Short mmCIF file of C-alpha atoms in Angstrom, two decimals:
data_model
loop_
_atom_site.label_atom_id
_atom_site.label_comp_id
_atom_site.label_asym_id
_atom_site.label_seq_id
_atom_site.Cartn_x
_atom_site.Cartn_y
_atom_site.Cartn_z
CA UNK A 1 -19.72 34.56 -33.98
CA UNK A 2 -21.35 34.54 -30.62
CA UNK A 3 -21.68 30.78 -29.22
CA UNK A 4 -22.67 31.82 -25.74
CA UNK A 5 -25.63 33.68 -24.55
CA UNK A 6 -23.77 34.99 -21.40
CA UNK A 7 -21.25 37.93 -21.58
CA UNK A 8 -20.06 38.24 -18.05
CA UNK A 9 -18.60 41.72 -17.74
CA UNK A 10 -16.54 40.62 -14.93
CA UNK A 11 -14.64 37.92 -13.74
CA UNK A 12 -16.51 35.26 -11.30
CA UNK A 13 -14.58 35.12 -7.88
CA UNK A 14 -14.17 32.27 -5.45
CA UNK A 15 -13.57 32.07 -1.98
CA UNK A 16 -10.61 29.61 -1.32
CA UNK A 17 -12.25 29.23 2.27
CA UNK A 18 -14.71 26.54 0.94
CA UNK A 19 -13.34 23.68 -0.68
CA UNK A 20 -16.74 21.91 -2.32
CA UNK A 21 -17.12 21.46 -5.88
CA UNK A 22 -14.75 23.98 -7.65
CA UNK A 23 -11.93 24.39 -5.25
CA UNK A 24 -12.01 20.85 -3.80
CA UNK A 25 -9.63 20.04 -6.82
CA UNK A 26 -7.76 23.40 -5.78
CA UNK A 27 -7.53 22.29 -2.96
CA UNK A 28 -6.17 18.53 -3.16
CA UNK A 29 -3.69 19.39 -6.03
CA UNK A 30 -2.26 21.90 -3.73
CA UNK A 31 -2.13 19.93 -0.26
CA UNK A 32 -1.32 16.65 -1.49
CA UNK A 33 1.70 15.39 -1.89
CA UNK A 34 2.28 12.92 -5.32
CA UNK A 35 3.89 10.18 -5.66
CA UNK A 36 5.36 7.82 -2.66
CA UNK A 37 5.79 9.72 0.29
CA UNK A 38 8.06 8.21 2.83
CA UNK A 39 6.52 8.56 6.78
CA UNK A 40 8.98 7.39 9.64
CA UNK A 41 9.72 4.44 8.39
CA UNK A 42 7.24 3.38 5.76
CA UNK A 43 6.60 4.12 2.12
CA UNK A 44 3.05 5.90 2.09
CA UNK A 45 1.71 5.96 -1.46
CA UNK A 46 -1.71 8.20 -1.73
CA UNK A 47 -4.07 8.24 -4.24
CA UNK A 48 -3.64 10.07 -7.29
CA UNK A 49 -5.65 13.63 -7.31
CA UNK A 50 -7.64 13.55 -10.28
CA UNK A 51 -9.21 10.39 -9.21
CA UNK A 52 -9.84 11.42 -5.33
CA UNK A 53 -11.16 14.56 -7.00
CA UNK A 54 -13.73 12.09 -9.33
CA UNK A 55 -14.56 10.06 -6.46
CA UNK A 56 -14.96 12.59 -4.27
CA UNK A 57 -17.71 14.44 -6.79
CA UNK A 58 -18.96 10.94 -7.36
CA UNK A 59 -19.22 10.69 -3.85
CA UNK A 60 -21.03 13.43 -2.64
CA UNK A 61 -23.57 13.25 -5.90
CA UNK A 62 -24.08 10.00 -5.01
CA UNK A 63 -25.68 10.66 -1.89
CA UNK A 64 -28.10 13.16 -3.13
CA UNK A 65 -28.96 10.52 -6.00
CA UNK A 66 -29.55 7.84 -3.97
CA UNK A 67 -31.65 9.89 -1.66
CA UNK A 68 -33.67 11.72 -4.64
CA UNK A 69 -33.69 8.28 -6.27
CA UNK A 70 -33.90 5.09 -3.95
CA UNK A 71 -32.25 2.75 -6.45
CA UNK A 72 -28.62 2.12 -7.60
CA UNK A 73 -26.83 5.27 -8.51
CA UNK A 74 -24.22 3.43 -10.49
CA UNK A 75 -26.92 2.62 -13.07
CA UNK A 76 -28.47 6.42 -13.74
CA UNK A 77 -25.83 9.00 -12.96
CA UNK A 78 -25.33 10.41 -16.26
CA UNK A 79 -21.45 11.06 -15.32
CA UNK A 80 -20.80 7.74 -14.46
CA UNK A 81 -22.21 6.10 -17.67
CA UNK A 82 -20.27 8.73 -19.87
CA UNK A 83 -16.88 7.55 -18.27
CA UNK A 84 -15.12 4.90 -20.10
CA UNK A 85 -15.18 1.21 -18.66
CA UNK A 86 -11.82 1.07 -17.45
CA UNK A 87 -12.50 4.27 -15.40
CA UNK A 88 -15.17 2.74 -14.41
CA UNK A 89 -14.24 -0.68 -13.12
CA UNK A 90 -11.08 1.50 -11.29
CA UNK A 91 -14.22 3.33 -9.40
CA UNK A 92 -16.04 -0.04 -8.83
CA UNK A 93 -13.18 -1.80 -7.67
CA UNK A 94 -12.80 0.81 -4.52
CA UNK A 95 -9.89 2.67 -5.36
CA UNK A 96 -6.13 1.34 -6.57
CA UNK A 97 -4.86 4.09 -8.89
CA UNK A 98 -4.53 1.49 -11.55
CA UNK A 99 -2.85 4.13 -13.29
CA UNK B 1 -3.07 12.05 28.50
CA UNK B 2 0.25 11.84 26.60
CA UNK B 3 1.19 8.36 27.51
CA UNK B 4 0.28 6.90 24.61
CA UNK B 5 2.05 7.29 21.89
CA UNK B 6 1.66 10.37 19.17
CA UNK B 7 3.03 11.97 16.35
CA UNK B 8 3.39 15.58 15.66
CA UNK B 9 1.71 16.86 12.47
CA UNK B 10 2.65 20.34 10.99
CA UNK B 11 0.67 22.84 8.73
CA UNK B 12 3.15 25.32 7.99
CA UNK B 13 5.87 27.76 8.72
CA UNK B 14 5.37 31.09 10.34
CA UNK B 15 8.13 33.76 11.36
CA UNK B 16 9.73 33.29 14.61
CA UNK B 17 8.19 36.21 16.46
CA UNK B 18 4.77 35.96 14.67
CA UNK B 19 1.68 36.77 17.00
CA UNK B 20 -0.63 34.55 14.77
CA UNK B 21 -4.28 33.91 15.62
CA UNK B 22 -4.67 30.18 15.80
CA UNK B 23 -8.10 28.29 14.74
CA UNK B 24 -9.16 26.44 17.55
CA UNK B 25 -9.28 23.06 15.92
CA UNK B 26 -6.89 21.61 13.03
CA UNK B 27 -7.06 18.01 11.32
CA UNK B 28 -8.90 15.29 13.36
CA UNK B 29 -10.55 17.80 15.49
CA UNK B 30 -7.27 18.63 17.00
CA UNK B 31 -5.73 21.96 18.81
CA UNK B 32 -3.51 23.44 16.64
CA UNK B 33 -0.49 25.63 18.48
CA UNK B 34 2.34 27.16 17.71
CA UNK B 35 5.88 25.97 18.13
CA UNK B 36 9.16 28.36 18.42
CA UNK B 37 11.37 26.73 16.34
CA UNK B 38 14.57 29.14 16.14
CA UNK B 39 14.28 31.55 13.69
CA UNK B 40 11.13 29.92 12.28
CA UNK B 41 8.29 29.12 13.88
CA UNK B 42 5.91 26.21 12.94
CA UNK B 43 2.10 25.75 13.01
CA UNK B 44 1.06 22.11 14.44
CA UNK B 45 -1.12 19.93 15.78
CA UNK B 46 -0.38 16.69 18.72
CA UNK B 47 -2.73 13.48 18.09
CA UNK B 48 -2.55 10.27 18.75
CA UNK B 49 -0.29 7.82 16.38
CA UNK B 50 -2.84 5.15 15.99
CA UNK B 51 -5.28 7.65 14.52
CA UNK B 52 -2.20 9.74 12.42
CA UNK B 53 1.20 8.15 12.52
CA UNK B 54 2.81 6.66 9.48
CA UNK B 55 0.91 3.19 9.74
CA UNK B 56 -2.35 5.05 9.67
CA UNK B 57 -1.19 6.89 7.05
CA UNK B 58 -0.13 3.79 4.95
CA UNK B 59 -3.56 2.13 5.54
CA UNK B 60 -5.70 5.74 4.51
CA UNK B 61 -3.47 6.41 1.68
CA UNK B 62 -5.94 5.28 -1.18
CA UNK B 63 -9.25 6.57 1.12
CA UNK B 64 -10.68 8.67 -0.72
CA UNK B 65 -12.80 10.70 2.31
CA UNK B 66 -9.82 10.35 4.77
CA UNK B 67 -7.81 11.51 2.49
CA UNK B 68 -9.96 14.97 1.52
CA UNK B 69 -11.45 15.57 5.02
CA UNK B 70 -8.01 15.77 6.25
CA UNK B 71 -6.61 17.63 3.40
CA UNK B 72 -9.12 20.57 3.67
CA UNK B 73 -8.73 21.03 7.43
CA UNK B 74 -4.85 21.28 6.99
CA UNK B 75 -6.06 23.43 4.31
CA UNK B 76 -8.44 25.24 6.44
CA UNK B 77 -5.69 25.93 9.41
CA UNK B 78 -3.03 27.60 6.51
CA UNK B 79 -6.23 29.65 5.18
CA UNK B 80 -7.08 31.19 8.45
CA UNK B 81 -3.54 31.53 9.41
CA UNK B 82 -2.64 33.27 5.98
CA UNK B 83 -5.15 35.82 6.02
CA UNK B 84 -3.07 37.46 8.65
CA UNK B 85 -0.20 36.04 8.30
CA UNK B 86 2.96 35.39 5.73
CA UNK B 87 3.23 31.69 5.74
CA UNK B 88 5.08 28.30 4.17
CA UNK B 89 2.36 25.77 3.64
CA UNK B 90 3.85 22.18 4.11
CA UNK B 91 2.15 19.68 1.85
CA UNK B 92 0.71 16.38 2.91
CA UNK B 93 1.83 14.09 4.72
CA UNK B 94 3.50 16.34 7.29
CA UNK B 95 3.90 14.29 10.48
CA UNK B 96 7.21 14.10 12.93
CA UNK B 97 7.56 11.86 15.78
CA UNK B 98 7.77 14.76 18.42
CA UNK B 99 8.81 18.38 18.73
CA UNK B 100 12.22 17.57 19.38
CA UNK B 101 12.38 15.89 15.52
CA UNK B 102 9.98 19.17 14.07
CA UNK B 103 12.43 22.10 15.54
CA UNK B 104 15.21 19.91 13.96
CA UNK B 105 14.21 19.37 10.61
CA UNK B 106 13.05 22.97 11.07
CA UNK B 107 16.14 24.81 12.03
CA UNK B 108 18.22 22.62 9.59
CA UNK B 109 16.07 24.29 6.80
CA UNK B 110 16.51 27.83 8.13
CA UNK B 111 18.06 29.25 4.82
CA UNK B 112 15.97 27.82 2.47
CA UNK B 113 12.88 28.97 4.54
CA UNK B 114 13.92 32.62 4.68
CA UNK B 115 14.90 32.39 0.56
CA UNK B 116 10.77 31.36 1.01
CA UNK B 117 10.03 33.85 2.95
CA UNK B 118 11.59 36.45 0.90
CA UNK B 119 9.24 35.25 -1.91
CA UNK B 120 6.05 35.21 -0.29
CA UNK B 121 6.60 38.01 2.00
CA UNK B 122 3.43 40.41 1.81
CA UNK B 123 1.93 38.20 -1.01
CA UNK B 124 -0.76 36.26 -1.64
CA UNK B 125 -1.60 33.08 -4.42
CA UNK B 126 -4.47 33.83 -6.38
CA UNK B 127 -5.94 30.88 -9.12
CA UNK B 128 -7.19 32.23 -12.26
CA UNK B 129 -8.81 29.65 -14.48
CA UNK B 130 -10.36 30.36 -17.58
CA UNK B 131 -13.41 28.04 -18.96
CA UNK B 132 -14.86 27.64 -23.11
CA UNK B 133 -18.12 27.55 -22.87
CA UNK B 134 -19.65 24.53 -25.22
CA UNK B 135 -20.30 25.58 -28.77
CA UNK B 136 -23.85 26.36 -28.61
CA UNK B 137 -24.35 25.40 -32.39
CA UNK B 138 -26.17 21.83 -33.38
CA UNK B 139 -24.74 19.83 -36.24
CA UNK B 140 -26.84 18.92 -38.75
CA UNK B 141 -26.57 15.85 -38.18
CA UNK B 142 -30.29 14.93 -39.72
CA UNK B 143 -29.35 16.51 -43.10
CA UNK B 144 -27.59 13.70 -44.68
CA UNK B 145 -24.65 14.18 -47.44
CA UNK B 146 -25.80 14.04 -50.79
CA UNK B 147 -22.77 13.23 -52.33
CA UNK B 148 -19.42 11.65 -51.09
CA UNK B 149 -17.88 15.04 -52.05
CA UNK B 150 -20.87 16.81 -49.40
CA UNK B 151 -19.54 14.65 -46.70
CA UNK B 152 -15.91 15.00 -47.49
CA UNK B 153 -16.98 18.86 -47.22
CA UNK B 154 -18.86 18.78 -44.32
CA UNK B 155 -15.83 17.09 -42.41
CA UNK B 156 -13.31 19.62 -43.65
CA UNK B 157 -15.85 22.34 -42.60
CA UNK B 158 -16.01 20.99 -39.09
CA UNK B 159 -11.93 20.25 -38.48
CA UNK B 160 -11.55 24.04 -39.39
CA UNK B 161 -14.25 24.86 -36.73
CA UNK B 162 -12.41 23.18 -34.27
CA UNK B 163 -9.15 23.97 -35.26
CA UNK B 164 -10.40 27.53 -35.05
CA UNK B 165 -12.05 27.50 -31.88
CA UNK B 166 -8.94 25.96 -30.28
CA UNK B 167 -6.70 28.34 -31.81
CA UNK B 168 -9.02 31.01 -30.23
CA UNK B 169 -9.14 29.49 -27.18
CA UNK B 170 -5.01 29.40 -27.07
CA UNK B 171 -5.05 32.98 -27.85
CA UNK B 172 -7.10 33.64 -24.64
CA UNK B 173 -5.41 31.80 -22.34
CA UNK B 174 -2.30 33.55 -23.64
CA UNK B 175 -3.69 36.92 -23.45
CA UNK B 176 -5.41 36.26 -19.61
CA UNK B 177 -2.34 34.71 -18.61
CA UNK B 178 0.24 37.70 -19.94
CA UNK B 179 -2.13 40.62 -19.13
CA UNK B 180 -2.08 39.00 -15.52
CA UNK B 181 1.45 38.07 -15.41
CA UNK B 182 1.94 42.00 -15.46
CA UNK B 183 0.42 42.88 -11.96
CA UNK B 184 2.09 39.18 -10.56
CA UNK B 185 5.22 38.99 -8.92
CA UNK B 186 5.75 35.25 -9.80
CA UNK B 187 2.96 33.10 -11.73
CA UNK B 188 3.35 29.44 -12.86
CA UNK B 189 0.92 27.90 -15.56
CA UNK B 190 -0.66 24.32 -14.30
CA UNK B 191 -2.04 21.70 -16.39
CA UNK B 192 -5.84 22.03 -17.91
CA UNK B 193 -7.97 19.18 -15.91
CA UNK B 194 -10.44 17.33 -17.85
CA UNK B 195 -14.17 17.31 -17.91
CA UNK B 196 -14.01 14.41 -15.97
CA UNK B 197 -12.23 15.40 -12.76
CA UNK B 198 -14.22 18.96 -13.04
CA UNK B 199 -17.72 17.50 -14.10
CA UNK B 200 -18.54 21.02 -16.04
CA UNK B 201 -19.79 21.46 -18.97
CA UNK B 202 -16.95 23.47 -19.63
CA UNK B 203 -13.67 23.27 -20.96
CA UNK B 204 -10.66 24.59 -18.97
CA UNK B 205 -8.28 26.60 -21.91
CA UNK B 206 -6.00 27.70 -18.50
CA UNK B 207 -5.19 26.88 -15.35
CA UNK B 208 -3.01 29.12 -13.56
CA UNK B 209 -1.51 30.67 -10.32
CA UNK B 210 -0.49 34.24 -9.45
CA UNK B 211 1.96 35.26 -6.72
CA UNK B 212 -0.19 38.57 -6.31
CA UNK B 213 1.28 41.62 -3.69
CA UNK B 214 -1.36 41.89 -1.28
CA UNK B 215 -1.33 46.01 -1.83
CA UNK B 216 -1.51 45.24 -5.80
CA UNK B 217 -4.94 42.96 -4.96
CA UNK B 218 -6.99 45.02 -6.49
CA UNK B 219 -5.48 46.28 -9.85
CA UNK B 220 -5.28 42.64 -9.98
CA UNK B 221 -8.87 42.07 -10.09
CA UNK B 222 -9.16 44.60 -12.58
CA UNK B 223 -7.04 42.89 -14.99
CA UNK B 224 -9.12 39.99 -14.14
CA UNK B 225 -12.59 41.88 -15.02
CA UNK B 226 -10.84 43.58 -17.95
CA UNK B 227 -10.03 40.22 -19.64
CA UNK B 228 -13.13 38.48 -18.56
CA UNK B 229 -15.31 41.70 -20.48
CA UNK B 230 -13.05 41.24 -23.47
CA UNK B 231 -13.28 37.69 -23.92
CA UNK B 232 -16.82 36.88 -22.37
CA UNK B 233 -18.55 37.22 -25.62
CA UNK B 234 -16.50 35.17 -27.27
CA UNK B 235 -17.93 32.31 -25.02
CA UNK B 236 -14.92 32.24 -22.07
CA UNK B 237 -15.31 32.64 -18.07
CA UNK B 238 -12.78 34.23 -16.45
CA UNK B 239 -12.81 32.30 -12.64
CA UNK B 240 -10.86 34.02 -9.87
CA UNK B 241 -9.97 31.38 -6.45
CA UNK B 242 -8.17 32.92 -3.44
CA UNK B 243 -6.83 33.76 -2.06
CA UNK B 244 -4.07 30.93 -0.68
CA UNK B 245 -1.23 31.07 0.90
CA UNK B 246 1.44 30.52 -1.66
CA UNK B 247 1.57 26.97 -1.99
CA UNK B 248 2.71 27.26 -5.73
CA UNK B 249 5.23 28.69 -4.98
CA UNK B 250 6.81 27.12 -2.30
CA UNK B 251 8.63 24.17 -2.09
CA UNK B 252 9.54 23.35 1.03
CA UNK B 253 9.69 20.02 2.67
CA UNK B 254 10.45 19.50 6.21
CA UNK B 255 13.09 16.11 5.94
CA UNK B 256 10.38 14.21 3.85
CA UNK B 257 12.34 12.19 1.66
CA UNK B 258 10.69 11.78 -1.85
CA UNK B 259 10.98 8.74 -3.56
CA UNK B 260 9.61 8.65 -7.22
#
């Protein structure tokens, strides 16, 4: 049973130089420390990866929206009305990991 | 110049008597040298501490763009550096509060850096990930159940679709991951990342990393084309990233203490 229409006889490669889109996840995941981080003296906590990596996306396709669009991306973008509202109001608030 | 106060940040770990060509600009726009450090030598950058030090780092912790700009030019300095180069990425944050602190922490790691450097040495990390493409087939959702029993067999047909396709998709991530495994050295399997934080239409069935012989690069690729012509018509992608310096499989922390 065939479900695609695309049989790639090869494998699709990547450059690891550029981090948009695919790799930026690559990327953070690998650079990134989790968790609390202590730095001299003070407890550094960063931002969890899978959200930078969403706001990031969100981020960049926002720009392009808004510019393509002139009007509040927050109330088109496809994406963002898909996630679920607690994702959402995380996104809205500007960024604790609530998680 | 140096009056004010700064903090040291560092990329990685180089051997001691490396020649390395150095990119001319690191994170923040800022020269990145190299420091002799004993029998290890480290890649790093000077800036000010009011625009890198731990208080800046505090307040940027949960900025998203801070956070990601900086994170692919520390990214970009190990890249350039590995291409030529055997290296020991350091991970985020990575600052010190001069030299004098870096070449300590530094040559107080010096055996577990050369275990590291035993590992890498001569290899590279290659990501293979390998994506479902969505089931192409519509539901017929207009056609409504005659019967109760319809419906009950409608629902029964659809679990064993998925629990088909996801025991097919197991099988390939199995049989990508072991055929590749083979030309490896080392691999590690990561977790899958959700639609959400990838924003494809595809599903990820694996996410892995290969410790990959430089000289074996290519029979590596092979594998990678071999399994991507096998399963492609079965509706998977076969997505080769690299290559990295082998942050997967490394470890290393330069007297960061980790709490959590």
């Amino acid at each position: 049973m065939t479900e695609s229409s695309v049989s790639p006889r090869q494998a699709t490669y990547l450059s690891a130089r550029d981090a948009p889109g695919n790799s930026l996840a690559d990327v953070l995941e690998r650079v990134l420390d989790k968790g609390i981080v202590i730095v001299g003296d003070i407890q550094v906590r960063l931002l969890d990866i899978e959200l930078l990596t969403i706001k990031i996306r969100l981020m960049v396709a926002s720009v392009e929206r808004a510019q393509q669009m002139g009007i509040n991306w927050w109330e088109t973008d496809p994406f963002v009305t898909s996630l679920d509202d607690g994702k959402k109001k995380e996104l809205e608030a500007g960024g604790d990991d609530a998680r | 110049m140096l009056d004010d106060p700064y903090v040291v940040h560092a990329y990685g770990v180089v051997a001691g008597d490396s020649m390395v060509e150095l990119p001319v600009a690191g994170v923040l726009g800022a020269a990145v040298v190299c420091i002799p450090c004993g029998t290890h030598s480290v890649i790093a950058s000077t800036l000010p501490e009011s625009r890198f030090g731990p208080r800046c780092w505090e307040e940027h912790g949960q900025d998203a763009e801070w956070l990601a700009s900086v994170a692919r030019q520390h990214h970009e300095v190990l890249q350039r550096v590995g291409e030529s180069e055997d290296v020991i990425p350091l991970r985020l944050p990575s600052v010190f509060p001069d030299e004098h602190a870096l070449g300590s922490a530094t040559r107080s790691m010096r055996d577990q850096l050369t275990t590291a450097f035993e590992v890498v040495q001569g290899h590279l990390e290659w990501t293979v990930k390998v994506w479902r493409t969505p089931d192409a087939r519509v539901p017929d959702q207009a056609l409504r159940p005659a019967t109760g029993a319809d419906y009950l067999r409608r629902k029964t047909m659809e679990a064993t679709a998925r629990d088909r396709r996801s025991e097919q998709s197991r099988e390939a991530a199995l049989a990508v991951h072991e055929n590749l495994a083979m030309v490896a050295t080392h691999s590690v399997v990561n977790p899958l990342h959700g639609r959400d934080v990838t924003g494809r239409a595809e599903s990820m069935v694996l996410n892995a990393a290969y410790l990959v012989g430089r000289s074996v690069r290519d029979d590596f690729f092979l594998v990678a084309d071999e399994q991507a012509g096998c399963w492609g018509p079965e509706g998977f992608l076969v997505e080769v990233t690299g290559p990295w310096p082998a942050y997967s499989f490394t470890t290393i922390r330069l007297e960061q203490v980790r709490v959590s």
